[in-house]
């Protein structure tokens, strides 16, 4: 009976897919780039998936929220940023530029950083946005346990000080060249009004936070709807262009896509369902902007326990993994196979690593035989793309005799697994736009990191040196060495460099909406002050 | 009568009579008895929920503090949230607050749960109410028409639609409805909620597709159920033969006799369907981005916000108990022979 009903449901679902396909529009027009000049006015609704960025249960105070890394849209709209990641319209030439900061300079061989704040900026409550406010926020941010908190090697005493009204000084225990890039991917970029915070108290502030960004909070229903209105105190004349920005949580890619087609929303950030992206690409009603990939999927292998404390077992996984087949079979080649920790959109990207072990089922079988068999428990987070890749890996590994069980975890169960140390293999994303920042290479490979399966002092030193080196070329060389070491020791086979797509209704333009910006973490930091709608 | 008016002797004599009559009213006694019986049911549900939530792996403090949190930080937060207390103590603390209307604060947002539930209850209540009205409002006439002339064209079409509808999940219906009525024809919004305060028309426009998504499988089920029962009654029951022998017309036999009897069965399944409805709201509220209790429950489960989950489940339990009570009262209205509490 149940089977019969399930079959009927599948038939009905196939019917839906056909109807959806039939409803598709004419030929695609997905050319990137804004058609200027920008027009002022309008109310824009952006949708975010409730499974990721559309969830902000702990509020929007930069220092006390726990999901800030996912909520870039909310935070950037309310707080703007000291710095911003920008790129040419095609996503190339990505760079961090000062925004509310005027500029910065290193001193003391990279052990001191001075950040200058622009003159005359005010929070939306009219209080001054100055060095004191920034220092106040940074001290709070450092206490935060959010993954979006800055991880700076700060000097214990006097690590954060101010010089005059507009200069904040950071002192490190070692040179830390990646600090500016790290600000963009951390809550240190979002400066809250200290006056408003003290006046409202943390519980109220997290619901109606006050910043100096392009928009002010009108109402906030956690993980459901955030209504923002133009900040008339915003420091850029004539911006933001929009009168109103509404951020809504929606139950996934399909309803979000339909809502845009129905004219109920204008932007959906972070679409990952490949068939829908293809469909949207063929629909003239929307613009699809596939963001440049920065964070590749990899299989983390826990080298501190069996079976992957044995390099042969790790090598068997490398040889058994056919990344090209996954790229073509599951994603029709939309995402390139990867061999190291930054995708093509990230800094210090390398297409290939010399000596990287690619798919070779015969070698994999031979190694499994030498090991006397190999049984693996592979896990990942409950997410559409990750689960698809995990299932593909299971079938590939089974083909060479690796017995594989798979498990999908909710986020906190996943964290629990990592913390317990009792895991064998995890399919994860690794890397950010700058490998030293955010969920970057250290997050997955540093001996001290809670999410690492590797304990290698040589690799630690390479990663520390790379983060400390100011000269980009030297940094690139160090990361190339790190990539080679990870490959030689067979610490983690890489799968593909994945990136989500942003879908926008025709007539919506702006940086990150219909132009490409590399995802600073997993999602793109849309620059909402530059987004506008044709009338 | 105002409080300044003198109390007359008649009024004095009448007052105990009213109280006595009310005290002897079977319906009132039923309500009181069922409400008292509901207390252990709701308590049982809350205890069971508490036990299940305690057994689910995952830790709100861990999730709140993130992966970089030290065991000391997690222990501190657990202490601050009272999660380090023995489960029995935690349950009693929760219960003590709940009986005074305080369902605690969300572990994740720190906001009072009662205010959050209050705002969302209106959305879910309206959704469920509309779904019932639509499903029953359509199922009854369709079933009557189908049973009036069984196995004819209308009956066959209605049965085909019913069987097909039963095989299709709510979320598929929701997506189809959005495709047709929001995307293609733009009659209704695809997502979002409009409060009644902003206009009843706009509110109904926003709620109609979600309500129909929930109502359609129910409509199919009720139609099949009622049509089957009516046909059985019409074909085999003695009282129907008697009624026909008296020369009563076929429509009157159907409506006055067969339908009246069949409505008891229908009422029972409607009461039992409430659980299915609540389950459906969780998915449908997610698809249509409706800020109801279903959406809140799903978010709370994902964030291991046990205080919110507990509150949502208890609210659902109370609603289910009240719905069953209402069903029993309707039995009495439909059939005067039923006198609760007399036996």
Tab-separated table of N, CA and C in Angstrom, chain B residues 28-91:
chain	number	residue	atom	x	y	z
B	28	UNK	N	-22.546	20.909	29.570
B	28	UNK	CA	-21.562	21.571	30.435
B	28	UNK	C	-20.764	20.533	31.231
B	29	UNK	N	-21.512	19.519	31.706
B	29	UNK	CA	-20.803	18.472	32.471
B	29	UNK	C	-19.791	17.758	31.583
B	30	UNK	N	-20.205	17.563	30.337
B	30	UNK	CA	-19.269	16.924	29.400
B	30	UNK	C	-18.018	17.791	29.226
B	31	UNK	N	-18.264	19.097	29.050
B	31	UNK	CA	-17.120	19.991	28.828
B	31	UNK	C	-16.190	19.951	30.039
B	32	UNK	N	-16.790	20.069	31.228
B	32	UNK	CA	-15.955	20.089	32.438
B	32	UNK	C	-15.198	18.768	32.582
B	33	UNK	N	-15.959	17.659	32.367
B	33	UNK	CA	-15.316	16.354	32.533
B	33	UNK	C	-14.178	16.158	31.537
B	34	UNK	N	-14.459	16.564	30.283
B	34	UNK	CA	-13.429	16.370	29.260
B	34	UNK	C	-12.240	17.297	29.490
B	35	UNK	N	-12.530	18.496	29.989
B	35	UNK	CA	-11.402	19.411	30.263
B	35	UNK	C	-10.537	18.858	31.389
B	36	UNK	N	-11.208	18.268	32.386
B	36	UNK	CA	-10.424	17.667	33.479
B	36	UNK	C	-9.624	16.475	32.962
B	37	UNK	N	-10.265	15.698	32.082
B	37	UNK	CA	-9.566	14.534	31.520
B	37	UNK	C	-8.399	14.973	30.635
B	38	UNK	N	-8.532	16.189	30.082
B	38	UNK	CA	-7.467	16.677	29.196
B	38	UNK	C	-6.180	16.980	29.956
B	39	UNK	N	-6.332	17.288	31.247
B	39	UNK	CA	-5.138	17.671	32.022
B	39	UNK	C	-4.086	16.552	32.013
B	40	UNK	N	-4.460	15.310	32.391
B	40	UNK	CA	-3.427	14.260	32.332
B	40	UNK	C	-2.939	13.978	30.917
B	41	UNK	N	-3.824	14.186	29.922
B	41	UNK	CA	-3.376	13.944	28.531
B	41	UNK	C	-2.285	14.935	28.164
B	42	UNK	N	-2.554	16.215	28.439
B	42	UNK	CA	-1.565	17.251	28.091
B	42	UNK	C	-0.294	17.053	28.924
B	43	UNK	N	-0.490	16.693	30.188
B	43	UNK	CA	0.689	16.420	31.033
B	43	UNK	C	1.511	15.279	30.449
B	44	UNK	N	0.786	14.216	30.058
B	44	UNK	CA	1.465	13.046	29.475
B	44	UNK	C	2.241	13.424	28.233
B	45	UNK	N	1.594	14.228	27.374
B	45	UNK	CA	2.273	14.654	26.140
B	45	UNK	C	3.519	15.458	26.486
B	46	UNK	N	3.382	16.356	27.456
B	46	UNK	CA	4.534	17.200	27.798
B	46	UNK	C	5.678	16.359	28.380
B	47	UNK	N	5.319	15.348	29.190
B	47	UNK	CA	6.371	14.488	29.768
B	47	UNK	C	7.052	13.685	28.658
B	48	UNK	N	6.209	13.123	27.791
B	48	UNK	CA	6.762	12.309	26.693
B	48	UNK	C	7.668	13.163	25.798
B	49	UNK	N	7.189	14.363	25.476
B	49	UNK	CA	7.998	15.267	24.640
B	49	UNK	C	9.321	15.565	25.333
B	50	UNK	N	9.232	15.836	26.614
B	50	UNK	CA	10.441	16.168	27.367
B	50	UNK	C	11.440	15.005	27.322
B	51	UNK	N	10.912	13.788	27.505
B	51	UNK	CA	11.807	12.614	27.491
B	51	UNK	C	12.447	12.460	26.114
B	52	UNK	N	11.596	12.570	25.073
B	52	UNK	CA	12.125	12.390	23.707
B	52	UNK	C	13.185	13.447	23.404
B	53	UNK	N	12.889	14.694	23.772
B	53	UNK	CA	13.846	15.776	23.504
B	53	UNK	C	15.144	15.561	24.266
B	54	UNK	N	15.030	15.002	25.475
B	54	UNK	CA	16.242	14.753	26.264
B	54	UNK	C	17.102	13.667	25.635
B	55	UNK	N	16.434	12.762	24.888
B	55	UNK	CA	17.181	11.641	24.306
B	55	UNK	C	17.789	11.990	22.944
B	56	UNK	N	17.264	13.031	22.306
B	56	UNK	CA	17.778	13.390	20.970
B	56	UNK	C	19.222	13.864	21.096
B	57	UNK	N	20.114	13.312	20.262
B	57	UNK	CA	21.486	13.799	20.328
B	57	UNK	C	21.574	15.250	19.845
B	58	UNK	N	22.560	15.970	20.346
B	58	UNK	CA	22.699	17.378	19.971
B	58	UNK	C	22.545	18.247	21.202
B	59	UNK	N	23.157	19.381	21.144
B	59	UNK	CA	23.282	20.208	22.323
B	59	UNK	C	23.085	21.664	21.904
B	60	UNK	N	22.048	22.301	22.487
B	60	UNK	CA	21.775	23.698	22.111
B	60	UNK	C	22.967	24.590	22.426
B	61	UNK	N	23.626	24.338	23.547
B	61	UNK	CA	24.768	25.180	23.932
B	61	UNK	C	25.892	25.047	22.896
B	62	UNK	N	26.116	23.823	22.452
B	62	UNK	CA	27.159	23.596	21.448
B	62	UNK	C	26.824	24.345	20.164
B	63	UNK	N	25.554	24.262	19.783
B	63	UNK	CA	25.145	24.911	18.546
B	63	UNK	C	25.222	26.432	18.676
B	64	UNK	N	24.829	26.932	19.855
B	64	UNK	CA	24.872	28.370	20.088
B	64	UNK	C	26.295	28.894	20.069
B	65	UNK	N	27.176	28.146	20.689
B	65	UNK	CA	28.543	28.647	20.854
B	65	UNK	C	29.433	28.355	19.655
B	66	UNK	N	29.009	27.406	18.812
B	66	UNK	CA	29.794	27.135	17.622
B	66	UNK	C	30.920	26.155	17.865
B	67	UNK	N	31.572	25.772	16.778
B	67	UNK	CA	32.567	24.700	16.865
B	67	UNK	C	33.829	25.057	17.641
B	68	UNK	N	34.088	26.344	17.788
B	68	UNK	CA	35.322	26.747	18.468
B	68	UNK	C	35.155	26.782	19.986
B	69	UNK	N	33.953	26.537	20.457
B	69	UNK	CA	33.704	26.655	21.897
B	69	UNK	C	34.473	25.596	22.683
B	70	UNK	N	34.967	26.002	23.835
B	70	UNK	CA	35.668	25.059	24.698
B	70	UNK	C	34.632	24.326	25.563
B	71	UNK	N	34.994	23.172	26.102
B	71	UNK	CA	34.061	22.466	26.992
B	71	UNK	C	33.643	23.333	28.178
B	72	UNK	N	34.553	24.206	28.642
B	72	UNK	CA	34.217	25.084	29.767
B	72	UNK	C	33.120	26.073	29.371
B	73	UNK	N	33.251	26.645	28.177
B	73	UNK	CA	32.232	27.596	27.708
B	73	UNK	C	30.882	26.903	27.558
B	74	UNK	N	30.920	25.695	27.028
B	74	UNK	CA	29.655	24.950	26.842
B	74	UNK	C	29.031	24.670	28.207
B	75	UNK	N	29.885	24.262	29.176
B	75	UNK	CA	29.368	23.965	30.515
B	75	UNK	C	28.773	25.217	31.155
B	76	UNK	N	29.438	26.360	30.945
B	76	UNK	CA	28.934	27.618	31.521
B	76	UNK	C	27.575	27.975	30.941
B	77	UNK	N	27.471	27.863	29.618
B	77	UNK	CA	26.195	28.218	28.985
B	77	UNK	C	25.096	27.245	29.416
B	78	UNK	N	25.451	25.965	29.505
B	78	UNK	CA	24.464	24.981	29.965
B	78	UNK	C	23.973	25.335	31.366
B	79	UNK	N	24.909	25.819	32.202
B	79	UNK	CA	24.531	26.204	33.571
B	79	UNK	C	23.606	27.426	33.525
B	80	UNK	N	23.987	28.398	32.672
B	80	UNK	CA	23.161	29.619	32.562
B	80	UNK	C	21.749	29.297	32.068
B	81	UNK	N	21.646	28.315	31.181
B	81	UNK	CA	20.331	27.981	30.618
B	81	UNK	C	19.596	26.953	31.481
B	82	UNK	N	20.243	26.529	32.563
B	82	UNK	CA	19.618	25.552	33.458
B	82	UNK	C	19.661	24.144	32.910
B	83	UNK	N	20.446	23.910	31.861
B	83	UNK	CA	20.478	22.586	31.250
B	83	UNK	C	21.380	21.613	32.006
B	84	UNK	N	22.052	22.110	33.050
B	84	UNK	CA	22.888	21.214	33.846
B	84	UNK	C	22.082	20.568	34.985
B	85	UNK	N	20.819	20.997	35.124
B	85	UNK	CA	19.979	20.441	36.191
B	85	UNK	C	19.520	19.031	35.815
B	86	UNK	N	19.173	18.216	36.835
B	86	UNK	CA	18.614	16.895	36.510
B	86	UNK	C	17.328	17.056	35.697
B	87	UNK	N	17.052	16.117	34.780
B	87	UNK	CA	15.884	16.255	33.907
B	87	UNK	C	14.579	16.473	34.677
B	88	UNK	N	14.387	15.766	35.796
B	88	UNK	CA	13.132	15.899	36.536
B	88	UNK	C	12.976	17.331	37.034
B	89	UNK	N	14.084	17.878	37.550
B	89	UNK	CA	14.054	19.258	38.044
B	89	UNK	C	13.720	20.233	36.912
B	90	UNK	N	14.356	19.992	35.762
B	90	UNK	CA	14.118	20.873	34.614
B	90	UNK	C	12.660	20.812	34.180
B	91	UNK	N	12.125	19.576	34.193
B	91	UNK	CA	10.726	19.436	33.787
B	91	UNK	C	9.800	20.152	34.774
